[in-house]
Amino acid sequence: GKSGYPHFMLKEIHEQPESLRQTIHGRIETLAGKVSLEEFDAGAFEDVERVQFVSMGTSHHASMYAAAQLTARGMTANAYMAGEYADCPAPIDEHTLVVAVTQSGETADTMNAVRRARDAGARTLAVTNVVGSSVTRECDESLFIRAGPEIGVAATKTFSSQVVALTLLGERIAEDSTGVQRAAVRSLLEGLADLPGDVQQVLDESNAEGIADALYGCDSYFFLGRGPAHSVALEGALKFKEISYEHAEGFAASELKHGPLALVTENTPVFGVITGEDDLKVISNLKEVQARGAPVIVVAPASFESEVEFADYHLPIPESHPEVAGILANVQLQLVSYHAADQLGRPIDKPRNLAKSVTVE
Ligand code: M6R
């Protein structure tokens, strides 16, 4: 049941502290500053030179997040939309690892991409929530995100768990492949260990409902981010359109001036995602849209209060590691989408025309 919540989506958003605890359980040695995945011993990926993620929708956004992290570790990593990859696969050699990211483990586009990769000789690894799902049978290896069943069509807790599981997997891959354990891994792992509590704080203190109320009935809703926060912006927009039926788009902040800025008016609220110092550049883009009359909503660590004072609204997140902060920002955006859709009276758990798992191309 919904345990007293009006919708499964809201229940699942609120389950995130617990689902994240399950995802990381036994996988982080905080004292030693090490990742320990029982499925993959140290050295399991020493032959891997490049990583290709294949996935769709929210899982694709989690994959983009992970690809950005691996790229920052000096690896060759790309996130492909599985449906496109199945038609036009990227080159593969014996050092290529193809990671299929799929909550359900049943998505047709993702399965097609996996088959193409496998036939071309790639090593294949499934990252999924569902034990015994088709993708686990098709891939050489599996890593389970352990988020528990998700009923709402909108993926929420599984995005958070995917990002965490992929972060841990990425750390294992990068260490094995490059042969060095990054000194910075300790602070990242501490950030992940603190994440369940930090998410709880966001849930307890969120001002998302009031912001959704204030921005009711606009023409379009835009979401901007850079680096890993780009994937959070795309995810924020996907969730918003999927359940509210309002037009929403996510952009890389750098993309804005190359076209989308033409759409910006006082009737197009713009959300900006800031995860840490490196993202402060997005502020100039946000000031630009504000000068054109757009309401600006910034999701940013509470400590950035003075930097984001110019914004019309601030959705604060607790202090965290920048690579973890994207997950916290996304929780704020999940709540914005939920409350916007709720005010519009949408059938939140079962949006029109959509299915929880898309088993045809
Ligand atoms: O089960 P999968 O993760 O493979 O599903 C992929 C997409 O169909 C899915 O994430 C979809 O985009 C969600 N409804 C988004 O909330």
Short mmCIF file of C-alpha atoms and ligand atoms in Angstrom, two decimals:
data_model
loop_
_atom_site.label_atom_id
_atom_site.label_comp_id
_atom_site.label_asym_id
_atom_site.label_seq_id
_atom_site.Cartn_x
_atom_site.Cartn_y
_atom_site.Cartn_z
CA GLY A 1 0.00 0.00 0.00
CA LYS A 2 0.82 3.66 0.03
CA SER A 3 1.43 3.72 3.82
CA GLY A 4 -0.75 6.81 4.23
CA TYR A 5 0.77 8.78 1.36
CA PRO A 6 -1.65 10.06 -1.32
CA HIS A 7 0.56 8.68 -4.09
CA PHE A 8 3.22 6.01 -4.51
CA MET A 9 5.50 8.67 -5.96
CA LEU A 10 5.47 10.69 -2.74
CA LYS A 11 5.95 7.52 -0.70
CA GLU A 12 8.92 6.52 -2.84
CA ILE A 13 10.46 9.99 -2.62
CA HIS A 14 10.22 9.69 1.16
CA GLU A 15 11.68 6.18 1.14
CA GLN A 16 15.00 7.47 -0.21
CA PRO A 17 16.90 7.65 3.09
CA GLU A 18 16.13 3.95 3.61
CA SER A 19 16.60 2.85 -0.02
CA LEU A 20 19.96 4.63 -0.13
CA ARG A 21 21.01 2.87 3.07
CA GLN A 22 20.25 -0.43 1.33
CA THR A 23 22.21 0.61 -1.76
CA ILE A 24 25.39 1.40 0.17
CA HIS A 25 25.02 -1.32 2.82
CA GLY A 26 28.34 -3.17 3.15
CA ARG A 27 29.77 -1.45 0.10
CA ILE A 28 31.70 1.38 1.75
CA GLU A 29 34.61 0.91 4.14
CA THR A 30 34.59 4.42 5.56
CA LEU A 31 37.56 3.90 7.86
CA ALA A 32 39.77 2.45 5.14
CA GLY A 33 38.37 4.90 2.59
CA LYS A 34 37.57 2.03 0.23
CA VAL A 35 34.79 0.75 -1.98
CA SER A 36 34.03 -2.92 -1.44
CA LEU A 37 31.64 -4.55 -3.87
CA GLU A 38 31.15 -8.22 -3.13
CA GLU A 39 30.36 -8.79 -6.82
CA PHE A 40 33.64 -7.22 -7.97
CA ASP A 41 36.95 -7.77 -6.18
CA ALA A 42 39.76 -5.25 -6.50
CA GLY A 43 41.30 -5.77 -9.92
CA ALA A 44 38.09 -7.02 -11.54
CA PHE A 45 38.27 -4.22 -14.11
CA GLU A 46 42.02 -3.94 -14.66
CA ASP A 47 41.63 -4.69 -18.38
CA VAL A 48 38.98 -2.04 -18.93
CA GLU A 49 40.05 1.01 -20.92
CA ARG A 50 36.71 2.46 -21.86
CA VAL A 51 33.18 2.38 -20.56
CA GLN A 52 29.99 2.76 -22.56
CA PHE A 53 26.73 3.21 -20.68
CA VAL A 54 23.50 2.27 -22.47
CA SER A 55 20.14 3.23 -20.98
CA MET A 56 16.94 5.25 -21.46
CA GLY A 57 15.02 8.01 -19.68
CA THR A 58 15.90 8.50 -16.02
CA SER A 59 18.43 5.65 -16.21
CA HIS A 60 20.15 7.55 -19.02
CA HIS A 61 20.43 10.60 -16.79
CA ALA A 62 22.02 8.49 -14.03
CA SER A 63 24.40 7.13 -16.68
CA MET A 64 25.33 10.64 -17.83
CA TYR A 65 26.11 11.49 -14.21
CA ALA A 66 28.37 8.43 -13.96
CA ALA A 67 30.06 9.07 -17.32
CA ALA A 68 30.92 12.61 -16.23
CA GLN A 69 32.47 11.22 -13.03
CA LEU A 70 34.57 8.62 -14.89
CA THR A 71 35.69 11.22 -17.42
CA ALA A 72 36.86 13.39 -14.54
CA ARG A 73 38.93 10.38 -13.36
CA GLY A 74 40.74 10.32 -16.71
CA MET A 75 38.77 7.45 -18.25
CA THR A 76 37.10 7.28 -21.65
CA ALA A 77 33.42 7.02 -20.75
CA ASN A 78 30.25 7.84 -22.66
CA ALA A 79 26.54 7.56 -21.93
CA TYR A 80 24.53 6.52 -24.98
CA MET A 81 20.79 6.54 -25.38
CA ALA A 82 20.28 2.80 -25.79
CA GLY A 83 17.74 3.13 -28.61
CA GLU A 84 20.24 5.11 -30.66
CA TYR A 85 23.14 2.84 -29.73
CA ALA A 86 21.19 -0.20 -30.90
CA ASP A 87 20.94 1.36 -34.38
CA CYS A 88 24.44 2.83 -34.47
CA PRO A 89 26.70 1.17 -31.88
CA ALA A 90 29.96 2.80 -30.82
CA PRO A 91 33.20 0.94 -31.65
CA ILE A 92 34.05 -1.84 -29.21
CA ASP A 93 37.27 -3.72 -28.49
CA GLU A 94 38.39 -6.26 -25.89
CA HIS A 95 39.00 -3.46 -23.39
CA THR A 96 35.46 -2.04 -23.64
CA LEU A 97 32.98 -2.50 -20.81
CA VAL A 98 29.33 -1.88 -21.71
CA VAL A 99 27.17 -1.05 -18.69
CA ALA A 100 23.42 -1.40 -19.15
CA VAL A 101 21.58 0.77 -16.62
CA THR A 102 17.91 -0.12 -16.26
CA GLN A 103 15.64 -0.02 -13.22
CA SER A 104 13.26 -2.66 -14.52
CA GLY A 105 15.81 -4.71 -16.41
CA GLU A 106 13.22 -5.12 -19.16
CA THR A 107 13.51 -2.01 -21.36
CA ALA A 108 13.52 -3.10 -25.02
CA ASP A 109 15.87 -0.37 -26.26
CA THR A 110 18.39 -1.21 -23.56
CA MET A 111 18.16 -4.94 -24.24
CA ASN A 112 18.77 -4.34 -27.95
CA ALA A 113 21.83 -2.25 -27.18
CA VAL A 114 23.19 -4.97 -24.88
CA ARG A 115 22.74 -7.63 -27.57
CA ARG A 116 24.57 -5.50 -30.14
CA ALA A 117 27.43 -4.89 -27.70
CA ARG A 118 27.66 -8.54 -26.72
CA ASP A 119 27.63 -9.71 -30.33
CA ALA A 120 30.48 -7.28 -31.03
CA GLY A 121 32.49 -8.89 -28.25
CA ALA A 122 32.11 -6.42 -25.39
CA ARG A 123 32.08 -7.38 -21.74
CA THR A 124 28.60 -6.50 -20.48
CA LEU A 125 27.46 -5.52 -17.00
CA ALA A 126 23.87 -4.87 -15.85
CA VAL A 127 23.07 -2.26 -13.19
CA THR A 128 19.46 -2.92 -12.23
CA ASN A 129 16.92 -2.96 -9.43
CA VAL A 130 15.25 -6.23 -10.36
CA VAL A 131 16.87 -9.54 -9.48
CA GLY A 132 16.23 -12.12 -12.21
CA SER A 133 15.23 -9.50 -14.79
CA SER A 134 15.97 -10.04 -18.50
CA VAL A 135 19.02 -7.77 -18.49
CA THR A 136 20.71 -9.87 -15.81
CA ARG A 137 20.34 -12.93 -18.02
CA GLU A 138 21.67 -11.13 -21.09
CA CYS A 139 24.74 -9.53 -19.41
CA ASP A 140 27.95 -11.20 -18.22
CA GLU A 141 27.71 -9.63 -14.75
CA SER A 142 25.24 -7.67 -12.58
CA LEU A 143 25.26 -5.06 -9.84
CA PHE A 144 21.98 -4.55 -7.97
CA ILE A 145 20.95 -1.10 -6.82
CA ARG A 146 18.73 -2.55 -4.01
CA ALA A 147 16.24 0.35 -3.98
CA GLY A 148 13.22 -1.91 -3.36
CA PRO A 149 10.11 -2.05 -5.55
CA GLU A 150 9.13 1.17 -7.30
CA ILE A 151 5.44 1.40 -8.26
CA GLY A 152 5.09 4.98 -9.52
CA VAL A 153 5.77 5.31 -13.25
CA ALA A 154 8.04 8.25 -12.44
CA ALA A 155 11.46 6.93 -11.37
CA THR A 156 12.53 8.62 -8.13
CA LYS A 157 14.28 6.53 -5.49
CA THR A 158 15.78 4.36 -8.20
CA PHE A 159 17.55 7.36 -9.78
CA SER A 160 19.22 8.16 -6.46
CA SER A 161 20.24 4.54 -5.94
CA GLN A 162 21.49 4.22 -9.51
CA VAL A 163 23.73 7.25 -9.12
CA VAL A 164 25.13 5.90 -5.85
CA ALA A 165 25.68 2.36 -7.19
CA LEU A 166 27.29 3.78 -10.35
CA THR A 167 29.52 6.07 -8.29
CA LEU A 168 30.80 3.07 -6.32
CA LEU A 169 31.20 0.98 -9.47
CA GLY A 170 32.97 3.87 -11.20
CA GLU A 171 35.42 4.20 -8.33
CA ARG A 172 36.21 0.46 -8.57
CA ILE A 173 36.63 0.66 -12.36
CA ALA A 174 38.81 3.78 -12.27
CA GLU A 175 41.05 2.38 -9.54
CA ASP A 176 41.47 -0.97 -11.31
CA SER A 177 42.00 0.54 -14.71
CA THR A 178 44.39 3.31 -13.78
CA GLY A 179 46.12 1.31 -11.03
CA VAL A 180 45.91 4.17 -8.53
CA GLN A 181 43.59 4.76 -5.63
CA ARG A 182 42.59 8.40 -5.71
CA ALA A 183 43.30 10.30 -2.50
CA ALA A 184 40.02 12.14 -3.01
CA VAL A 185 37.98 8.96 -2.77
CA ARG A 186 37.71 9.20 1.02
CA SER A 187 35.76 12.44 1.07
CA LEU A 188 33.46 11.16 -1.67
CA LEU A 189 32.74 7.98 0.31
CA GLU A 190 32.08 10.03 3.43
CA GLY A 191 29.63 12.10 1.40
CA LEU A 192 27.87 8.93 0.27
CA ALA A 193 27.75 7.55 3.80
CA ASP A 194 26.11 10.81 4.96
CA LEU A 195 23.69 10.89 2.05
CA PRO A 196 20.73 9.08 3.68
CA GLY A 197 20.73 11.60 6.53
CA ASP A 198 21.18 14.53 4.17
CA VAL A 199 18.24 13.38 2.04
CA GLN A 200 16.16 13.11 5.20
CA GLN A 201 17.01 16.73 5.98
CA VAL A 202 15.89 17.82 2.51
CA LEU A 203 12.61 15.93 2.95
CA ASP A 204 12.02 17.44 6.39
CA GLU A 205 12.79 21.03 5.44
CA SER A 206 11.91 21.35 1.75
CA ASN A 207 10.22 24.53 0.54
CA ALA A 208 9.42 22.92 -2.83
CA GLU A 209 5.64 22.94 -2.37
CA GLY A 210 5.48 26.70 -1.95
CA ILE A 211 7.67 27.24 -4.99
CA ALA A 212 5.54 24.90 -7.12
CA ASP A 213 2.51 26.92 -5.95
CA ALA A 214 4.09 30.25 -6.84
CA LEU A 215 5.03 29.15 -10.37
CA TYR A 216 1.69 27.68 -11.30
CA GLY A 217 0.41 28.00 -14.88
CA CYS A 218 3.49 29.24 -16.79
CA ASP A 219 4.23 28.54 -20.48
CA SER A 220 7.34 26.40 -20.05
CA TYR A 221 9.79 25.35 -17.36
CA PHE A 222 13.53 25.20 -18.07
CA PHE A 223 16.30 23.47 -16.12
CA LEU A 224 20.01 24.33 -16.42
CA GLY A 225 23.18 22.68 -15.14
CA ARG A 226 26.81 22.03 -16.04
CA GLY A 227 28.95 18.87 -15.71
CA PRO A 228 27.19 16.18 -13.63
CA ALA A 229 24.56 18.80 -12.80
CA HIS A 230 23.60 18.84 -16.49
CA SER A 231 22.19 15.35 -16.02
CA VAL A 232 20.28 16.55 -12.94
CA ALA A 233 18.78 19.38 -15.02
CA LEU A 234 17.68 16.91 -17.69
CA GLU A 235 16.20 14.65 -15.03
CA GLY A 236 14.40 17.58 -13.38
CA ALA A 237 12.78 18.46 -16.71
CA LEU A 238 11.86 14.86 -17.55
CA LYS A 239 10.13 14.38 -14.20
CA PHE A 240 8.34 17.70 -14.49
CA LYS A 241 6.87 17.05 -17.96
CA GLU A 242 6.13 13.40 -17.29
CA ILE A 243 3.82 13.93 -14.36
CA SER A 244 2.60 17.56 -14.66
CA TYR A 245 2.04 17.52 -18.48
CA GLU A 246 3.55 21.03 -18.54
CA HIS A 247 6.22 21.72 -21.10
CA ALA A 248 9.70 21.40 -19.57
CA GLU A 249 13.21 21.15 -21.03
CA GLY A 250 16.65 20.67 -19.57
CA PHE A 251 19.74 22.26 -21.07
CA ALA A 252 23.46 22.42 -20.49
CA ALA A 253 24.07 25.94 -19.24
CA SER A 254 26.50 26.45 -22.12
CA GLU A 255 23.75 25.62 -24.63
CA LEU A 256 21.53 28.50 -23.59
CA LYS A 257 22.91 31.24 -25.81
CA HIS A 258 22.91 28.93 -28.84
CA GLY A 259 19.14 28.84 -29.21
CA PRO A 260 17.02 28.14 -26.12
CA LEU A 261 17.45 31.71 -24.84
CA ALA A 262 15.02 32.79 -27.57
CA LEU A 263 12.25 31.00 -25.66
CA VAL A 264 12.86 32.79 -22.38
CA THR A 265 10.19 35.26 -21.19
CA GLU A 266 8.64 36.28 -17.86
CA ASN A 267 6.46 33.21 -18.34
CA THR A 268 9.24 30.63 -18.38
CA PRO A 269 10.66 29.88 -14.93
CA VAL A 270 14.29 28.71 -15.08
CA PHE A 271 15.70 26.29 -12.50
CA GLY A 272 19.50 26.28 -12.05
CA VAL A 273 21.37 23.42 -10.38
CA ILE A 274 24.50 24.25 -8.37
CA THR A 275 26.38 21.42 -6.66
CA GLY A 276 29.60 23.21 -5.70
CA GLU A 277 32.17 25.87 -6.55
CA ASP A 278 32.69 24.46 -10.05
CA ASP A 279 29.08 25.19 -10.97
CA LEU A 280 29.10 28.87 -10.05
CA LYS A 281 29.47 29.72 -13.73
CA VAL A 282 25.79 28.85 -14.14
CA ILE A 283 25.00 32.00 -12.18
CA SER A 284 25.88 34.24 -15.13
CA ASN A 285 23.46 32.24 -17.30
CA LEU A 286 20.76 32.58 -14.68
CA LYS A 287 21.30 36.34 -14.42
CA GLU A 288 20.93 36.48 -18.17
CA VAL A 289 17.51 34.81 -18.14
CA GLN A 290 16.49 36.91 -15.16
CA ALA A 291 17.30 40.08 -17.13
CA ARG A 292 14.73 38.83 -19.66
CA GLY A 293 12.14 38.59 -16.95
CA ALA A 294 12.24 34.87 -16.20
CA PRO A 295 11.69 33.82 -12.59
CA VAL A 296 14.89 32.11 -11.39
CA ILE A 297 14.94 29.23 -8.95
CA VAL A 298 18.33 28.02 -7.74
CA VAL A 299 18.96 24.63 -6.16
CA ALA A 300 22.23 25.08 -4.27
CA PRO A 301 24.02 24.26 -1.02
CA ALA A 302 22.74 26.39 1.87
CA SER A 303 26.24 27.90 2.26
CA PHE A 304 25.91 29.56 -1.16
CA GLU A 305 23.19 31.80 0.19
CA SER A 306 24.96 35.06 -0.66
CA GLU A 307 26.00 33.87 -4.17
CA VAL A 308 22.40 32.97 -4.99
CA GLU A 309 20.77 35.92 -3.31
CA PHE A 310 19.92 37.39 -6.73
CA ALA A 311 17.57 34.46 -7.42
CA ASP A 312 13.83 34.71 -6.92
CA TYR A 313 13.78 31.41 -5.04
CA HIS A 314 16.39 29.20 -3.39
CA LEU A 315 15.87 25.47 -2.81
CA PRO A 316 18.68 24.76 -0.32
CA ILE A 317 20.53 21.48 0.07
CA PRO A 318 22.81 20.44 2.96
CA GLU A 319 26.59 20.74 2.63
CA SER A 320 27.93 17.65 0.91
CA HIS A 321 30.54 16.39 -1.53
CA PRO A 322 29.85 18.09 -4.91
CA GLU A 323 29.43 14.71 -6.62
CA VAL A 324 26.80 13.75 -4.06
CA ALA A 325 25.10 17.14 -4.03
CA GLY A 326 23.54 16.42 -7.43
CA ILE A 327 21.46 13.67 -5.81
CA LEU A 328 20.28 16.07 -3.09
CA ALA A 329 19.42 18.72 -5.69
CA ASN A 330 17.45 16.12 -7.59
CA VAL A 331 15.38 15.29 -4.50
CA GLN A 332 14.34 18.97 -4.30
CA LEU A 333 13.37 18.85 -7.98
CA GLN A 334 11.41 15.61 -7.46
CA LEU A 335 9.37 17.44 -4.83
CA VAL A 336 8.81 20.46 -7.10
CA SER A 337 7.49 18.17 -9.87
CA TYR A 338 5.34 16.20 -7.49
CA HIS A 339 3.68 19.28 -6.01
CA ALA A 340 3.22 20.95 -9.41
CA ALA A 341 1.49 17.83 -10.74
CA ASP A 342 -0.58 17.50 -7.57
CA GLN A 343 -1.85 21.09 -7.80
CA LEU A 344 -2.87 20.39 -11.41
CA GLY A 345 -4.74 17.26 -10.29
CA ARG A 346 -2.75 14.89 -12.52
CA PRO A 347 -2.86 11.08 -12.08
CA ILE A 348 0.67 11.19 -10.68
CA ASP A 349 1.38 7.47 -10.37
CA LYS A 350 0.11 6.63 -13.84
CA PRO A 351 0.69 9.47 -16.28
CA ARG A 352 -1.23 9.17 -19.56
CA ASN A 353 0.40 7.24 -22.42
CA LEU A 354 3.30 5.97 -20.31
CA ALA A 355 4.20 2.54 -18.90
CA LYS A 356 6.49 1.64 -16.00
CA SER A 357 8.56 -0.56 -18.22
CA VAL A 358 8.77 0.02 -21.94
CA THR A 359 9.15 -3.44 -23.43
CA VAL A 360 8.63 -2.50 -27.09
CA GLU A 361 10.87 -0.25 -29.22
O1 M6R B 1 13.39 0.46 -16.37
P1 M6R B 1 14.31 1.45 -17.02
O2 M6R B 1 15.17 2.15 -16.06
O3 M6R B 1 15.09 0.85 -18.15
O4 M6R B 1 13.33 2.53 -17.65
C1 M6R B 1 13.83 3.54 -18.49
C2 M6R B 1 12.80 4.62 -18.71
O5 M6R B 1 11.68 4.08 -19.38
C3 M6R B 1 12.34 5.28 -17.42
O6 M6R B 1 13.40 5.78 -16.67
C4 M6R B 1 11.35 6.43 -17.70
O7 M6R B 1 12.01 7.46 -18.37
C5 M6R B 1 10.72 6.89 -16.37
N1 M6R B 1 9.29 6.80 -16.44
C6 M6R B 1 11.10 8.30 -15.99
O8 M6R B 1 10.52 8.68 -14.78
#
